[in-house]
Short mmCIF file of C-alpha atoms in Angstrom, two decimals:
data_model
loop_
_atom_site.label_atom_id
_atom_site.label_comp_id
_atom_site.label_asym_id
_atom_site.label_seq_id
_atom_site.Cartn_x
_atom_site.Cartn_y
_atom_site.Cartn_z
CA UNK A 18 -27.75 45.15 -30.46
CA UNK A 19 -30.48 46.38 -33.30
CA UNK A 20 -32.05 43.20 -34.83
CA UNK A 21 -33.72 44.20 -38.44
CA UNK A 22 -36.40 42.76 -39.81
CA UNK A 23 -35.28 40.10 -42.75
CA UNK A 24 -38.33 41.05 -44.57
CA UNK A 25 -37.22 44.80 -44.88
CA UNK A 26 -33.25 44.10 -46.68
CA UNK A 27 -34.56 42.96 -50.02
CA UNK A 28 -37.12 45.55 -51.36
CA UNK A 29 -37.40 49.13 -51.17
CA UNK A 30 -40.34 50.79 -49.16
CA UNK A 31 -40.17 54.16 -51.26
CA UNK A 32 -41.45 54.70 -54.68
CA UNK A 33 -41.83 58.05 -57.09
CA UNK A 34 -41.87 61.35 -55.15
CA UNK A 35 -40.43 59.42 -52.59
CA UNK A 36 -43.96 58.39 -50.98
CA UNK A 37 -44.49 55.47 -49.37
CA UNK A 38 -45.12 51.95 -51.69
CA UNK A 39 -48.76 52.13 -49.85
CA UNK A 40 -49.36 55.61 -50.56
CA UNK A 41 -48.21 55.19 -54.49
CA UNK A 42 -50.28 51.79 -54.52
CA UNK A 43 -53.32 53.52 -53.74
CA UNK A 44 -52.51 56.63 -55.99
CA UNK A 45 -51.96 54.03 -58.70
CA UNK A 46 -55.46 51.92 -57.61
CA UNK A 47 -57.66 55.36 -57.34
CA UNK A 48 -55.51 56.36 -60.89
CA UNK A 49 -56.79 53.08 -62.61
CA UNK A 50 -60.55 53.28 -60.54
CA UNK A 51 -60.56 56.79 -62.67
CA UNK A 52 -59.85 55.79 -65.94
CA UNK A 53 -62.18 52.35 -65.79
CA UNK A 54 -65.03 54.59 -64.30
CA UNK A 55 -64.30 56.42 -67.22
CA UNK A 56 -64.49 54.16 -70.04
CA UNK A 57 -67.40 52.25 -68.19
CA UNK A 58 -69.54 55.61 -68.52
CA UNK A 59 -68.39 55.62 -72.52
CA UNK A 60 -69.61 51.99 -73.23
CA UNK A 61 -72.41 52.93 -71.12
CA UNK A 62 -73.69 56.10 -73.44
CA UNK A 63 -72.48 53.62 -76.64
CA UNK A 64 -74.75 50.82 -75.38
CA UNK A 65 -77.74 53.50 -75.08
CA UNK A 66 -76.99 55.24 -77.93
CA UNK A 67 -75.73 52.52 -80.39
CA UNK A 68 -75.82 55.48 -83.64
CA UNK A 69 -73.50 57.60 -82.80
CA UNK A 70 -70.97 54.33 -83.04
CA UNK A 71 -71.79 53.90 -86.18
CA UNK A 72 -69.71 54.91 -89.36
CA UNK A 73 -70.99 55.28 -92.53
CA UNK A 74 -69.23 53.37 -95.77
CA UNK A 75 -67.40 56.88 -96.92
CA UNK A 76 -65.84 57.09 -93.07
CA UNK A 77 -64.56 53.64 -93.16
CA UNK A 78 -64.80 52.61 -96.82
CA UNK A 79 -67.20 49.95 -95.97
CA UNK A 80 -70.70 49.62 -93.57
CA UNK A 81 -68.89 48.85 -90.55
CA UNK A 82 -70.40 48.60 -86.76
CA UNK A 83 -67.87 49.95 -83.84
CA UNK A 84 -69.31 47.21 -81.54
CA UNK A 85 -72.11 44.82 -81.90
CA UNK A 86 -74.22 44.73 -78.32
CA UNK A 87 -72.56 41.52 -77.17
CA UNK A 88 -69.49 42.72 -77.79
CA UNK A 89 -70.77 45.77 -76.18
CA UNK A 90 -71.51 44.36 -72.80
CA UNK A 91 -68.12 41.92 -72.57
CA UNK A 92 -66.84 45.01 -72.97
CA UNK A 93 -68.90 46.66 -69.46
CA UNK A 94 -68.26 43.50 -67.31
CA UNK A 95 -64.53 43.74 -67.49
CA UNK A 96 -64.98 47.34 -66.74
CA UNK A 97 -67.02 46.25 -64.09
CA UNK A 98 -64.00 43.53 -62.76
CA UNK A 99 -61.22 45.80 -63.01
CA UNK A 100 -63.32 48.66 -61.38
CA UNK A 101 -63.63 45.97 -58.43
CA UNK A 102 -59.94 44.72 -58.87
CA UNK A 103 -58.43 48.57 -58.73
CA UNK A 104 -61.23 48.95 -55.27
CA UNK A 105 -59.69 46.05 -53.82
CA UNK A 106 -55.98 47.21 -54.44
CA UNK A 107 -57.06 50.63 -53.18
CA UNK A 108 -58.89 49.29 -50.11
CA UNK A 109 -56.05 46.84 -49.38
CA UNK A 110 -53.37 48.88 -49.16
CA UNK A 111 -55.10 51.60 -47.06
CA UNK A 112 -56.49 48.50 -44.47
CA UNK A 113 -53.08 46.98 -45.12
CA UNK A 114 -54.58 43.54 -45.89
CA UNK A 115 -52.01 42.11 -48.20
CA UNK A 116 -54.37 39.60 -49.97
CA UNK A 117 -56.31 42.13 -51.16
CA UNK A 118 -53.52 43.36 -53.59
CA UNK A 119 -53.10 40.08 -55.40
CA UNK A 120 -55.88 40.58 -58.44
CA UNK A 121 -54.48 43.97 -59.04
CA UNK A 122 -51.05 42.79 -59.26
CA UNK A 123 -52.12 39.57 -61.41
CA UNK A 124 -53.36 42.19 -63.91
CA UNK A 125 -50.12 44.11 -64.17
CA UNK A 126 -48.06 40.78 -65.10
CA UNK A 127 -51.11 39.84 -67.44
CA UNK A 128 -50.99 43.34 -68.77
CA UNK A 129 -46.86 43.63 -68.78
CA UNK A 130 -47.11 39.93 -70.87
CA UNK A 131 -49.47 41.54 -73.54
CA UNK A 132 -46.95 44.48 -74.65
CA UNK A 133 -44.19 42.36 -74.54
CA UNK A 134 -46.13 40.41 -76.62
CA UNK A 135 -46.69 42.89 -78.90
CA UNK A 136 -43.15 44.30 -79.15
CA UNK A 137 -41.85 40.84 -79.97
CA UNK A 138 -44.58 40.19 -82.92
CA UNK A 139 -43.06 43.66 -84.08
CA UNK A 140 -39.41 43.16 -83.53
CA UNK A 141 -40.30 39.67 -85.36
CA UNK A 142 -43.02 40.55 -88.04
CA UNK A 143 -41.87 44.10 -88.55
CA UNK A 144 -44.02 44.55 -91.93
CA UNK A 145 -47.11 43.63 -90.04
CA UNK A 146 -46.64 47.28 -89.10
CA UNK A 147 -47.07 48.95 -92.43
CA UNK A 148 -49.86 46.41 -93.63
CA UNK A 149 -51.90 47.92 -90.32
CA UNK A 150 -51.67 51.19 -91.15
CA UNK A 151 -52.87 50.57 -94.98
CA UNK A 152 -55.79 49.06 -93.46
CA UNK A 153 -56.70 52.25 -91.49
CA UNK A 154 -59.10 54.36 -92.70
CA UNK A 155 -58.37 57.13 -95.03
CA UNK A 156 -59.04 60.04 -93.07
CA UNK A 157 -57.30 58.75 -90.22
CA UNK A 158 -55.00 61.53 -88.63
CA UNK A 159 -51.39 61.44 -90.14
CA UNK A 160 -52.04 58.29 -92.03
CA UNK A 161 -49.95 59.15 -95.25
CA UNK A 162 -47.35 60.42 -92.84
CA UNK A 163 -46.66 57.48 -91.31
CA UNK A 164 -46.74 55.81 -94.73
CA UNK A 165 -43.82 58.03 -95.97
CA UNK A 166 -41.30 57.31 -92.74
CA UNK A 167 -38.51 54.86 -93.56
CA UNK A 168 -40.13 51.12 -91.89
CA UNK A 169 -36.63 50.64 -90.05
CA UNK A 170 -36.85 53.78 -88.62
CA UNK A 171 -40.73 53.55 -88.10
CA UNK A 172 -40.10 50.00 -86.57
CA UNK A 173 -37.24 51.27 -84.23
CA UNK A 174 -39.51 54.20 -82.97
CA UNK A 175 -42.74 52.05 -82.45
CA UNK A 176 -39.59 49.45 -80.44
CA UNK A 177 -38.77 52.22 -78.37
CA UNK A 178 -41.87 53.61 -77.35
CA UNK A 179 -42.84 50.12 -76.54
CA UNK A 180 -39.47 50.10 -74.33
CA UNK A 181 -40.70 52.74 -72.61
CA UNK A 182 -44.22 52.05 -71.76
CA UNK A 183 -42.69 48.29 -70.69
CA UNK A 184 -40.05 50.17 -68.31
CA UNK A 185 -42.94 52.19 -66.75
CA UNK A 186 -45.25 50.04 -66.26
CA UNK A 187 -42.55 47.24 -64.91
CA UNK A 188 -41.53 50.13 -62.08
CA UNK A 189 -45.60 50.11 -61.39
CA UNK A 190 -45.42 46.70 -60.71
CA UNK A 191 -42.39 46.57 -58.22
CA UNK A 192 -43.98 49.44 -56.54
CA UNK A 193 -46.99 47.27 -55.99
CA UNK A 194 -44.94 44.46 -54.87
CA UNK A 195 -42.93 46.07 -52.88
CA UNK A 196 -46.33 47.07 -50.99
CA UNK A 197 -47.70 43.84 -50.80
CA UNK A 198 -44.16 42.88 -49.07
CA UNK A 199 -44.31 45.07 -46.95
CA UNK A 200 -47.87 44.58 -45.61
CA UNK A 201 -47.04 41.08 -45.30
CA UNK A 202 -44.46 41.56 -43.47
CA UNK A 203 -45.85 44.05 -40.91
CA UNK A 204 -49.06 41.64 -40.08
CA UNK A 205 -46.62 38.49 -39.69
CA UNK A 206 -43.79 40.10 -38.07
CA UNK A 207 -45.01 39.35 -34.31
CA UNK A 208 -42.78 36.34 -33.74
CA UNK A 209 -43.43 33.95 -30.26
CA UNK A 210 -40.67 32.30 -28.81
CA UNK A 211 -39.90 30.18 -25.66
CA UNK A 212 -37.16 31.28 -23.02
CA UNK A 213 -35.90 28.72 -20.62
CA UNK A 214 -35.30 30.54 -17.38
CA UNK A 215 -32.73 29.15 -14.18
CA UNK A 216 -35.38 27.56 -12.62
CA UNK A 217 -36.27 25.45 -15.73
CA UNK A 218 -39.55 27.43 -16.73
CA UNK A 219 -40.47 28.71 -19.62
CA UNK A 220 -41.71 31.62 -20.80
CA UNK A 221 -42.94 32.88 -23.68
CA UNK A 222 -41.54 35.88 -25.18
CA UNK A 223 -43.43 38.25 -27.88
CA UNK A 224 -40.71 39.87 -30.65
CA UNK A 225 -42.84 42.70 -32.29
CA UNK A 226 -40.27 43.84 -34.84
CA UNK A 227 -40.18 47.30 -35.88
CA UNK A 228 -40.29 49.85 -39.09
CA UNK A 229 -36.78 50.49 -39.67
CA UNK A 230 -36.46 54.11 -38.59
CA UNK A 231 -37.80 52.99 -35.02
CA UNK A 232 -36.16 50.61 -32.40
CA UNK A 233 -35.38 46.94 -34.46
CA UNK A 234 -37.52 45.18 -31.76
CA UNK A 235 -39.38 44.96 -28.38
CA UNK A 236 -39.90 41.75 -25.64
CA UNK A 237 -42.87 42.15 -23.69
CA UNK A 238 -42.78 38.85 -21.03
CA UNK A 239 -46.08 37.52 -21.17
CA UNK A 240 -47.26 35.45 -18.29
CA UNK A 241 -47.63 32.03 -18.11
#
């Protein structure tokens, strides 16, 4: 008789492209390592170069600074943390060391809280929405566009598009919890138990359970 693994009946251990939830967890950290490295160099050539973030009154409609130095380097250390956080989800889930997914996977619910966050305050406060584009700058792209759409229909379009970024980024998340599941569940699957024999001894027996496309489980008799 096959015995299955209870940790392997309530989560699925295929994501996108059908890969593997480790192989799309470290797509997904090496993805986000990219994009911080990225935006680290930017504040990086800001912080040395502090001019060309600077608008002039005509750009802006008043002497405004993009980001004051303090602001500047708050801005590099997280950077700096989520570079580390996306390094330890990518490291983790290629060493299979479960813990080391956590941080990455705090950040998605903190990160998944924020936009729903924001799609309530617009579902709620759905002017707010054209008093933030009146506040943009003149020249921005497509700003008297925007201005002429309907505000339902501008509000229902900004709901949606929050819908969908919320949808992706809550499949992200399952996919990286589905991989911390099942890295958890590989490293704590061996399972000892004790076998009374005829002659009243016991025995310890070793129950290494199995990925699901092999054999459920092995005993290897161990001596006493």
């Amino acid at each position: 008789m096959k015995m299955v693994a209870p940790w392997t009946r309530f989560y699925s251990n295929s994501c996108c492209l059908c890969c593997h939830v480790r192989t799309g967890t470290i797509l997904l950290g090496v993805w986000y390592l990219i994009i911080n490295a990225v935006v680290l160099l930017i504040l990086l050539s800001a912080l040395a170069d502090p001019d060309q973030y600077h608008f002039s009154s005509s750009e802006l409609g008043g002497d405004f600074e993009f980001m004051d130095d303090a602001n500047m380097c708050i801005a590099i250390a997280i950077s700096l943390l989520m570079i580390l956080i996306c390094a330890m989800a990518t490291y983790g889930a290629y060493k299979q060391r479960a813990a080391w997914i956590i941080p990455f996977f705090c950040y998605q619910i903190f990160d998944f809280a924020l936009n729903t966050l924001v799609a309530v305050t617009v579902l709620v406060y759905p002017n707010s929405i054209q008093e933030y584009i009146r506040q943009l700058p003149p020249n921005f792209p497509y700003r008297d566009d925007i201005m002429s759409v309907n505000p339902t229909c501008l509000v229902l379009i900004i709901l949606l598009f929050i819908s969908i970024i919320l949808t992706f980024k809550g499949y992200l998340i399952s996919c990286v919890w589905n991989c911390y599941r099942y890295i958890n569940g590989r490293n704590s699957s061996d399972v000892l138990v004790y076998v009374t024999s005829n002659d009243t001894t016991i025995w310890p027996v070793k129950l290494i359970f199995q990925a699901p496309c092999r054999s459920s489980c092995q005993i290897h008799n161990l001596p006493p």
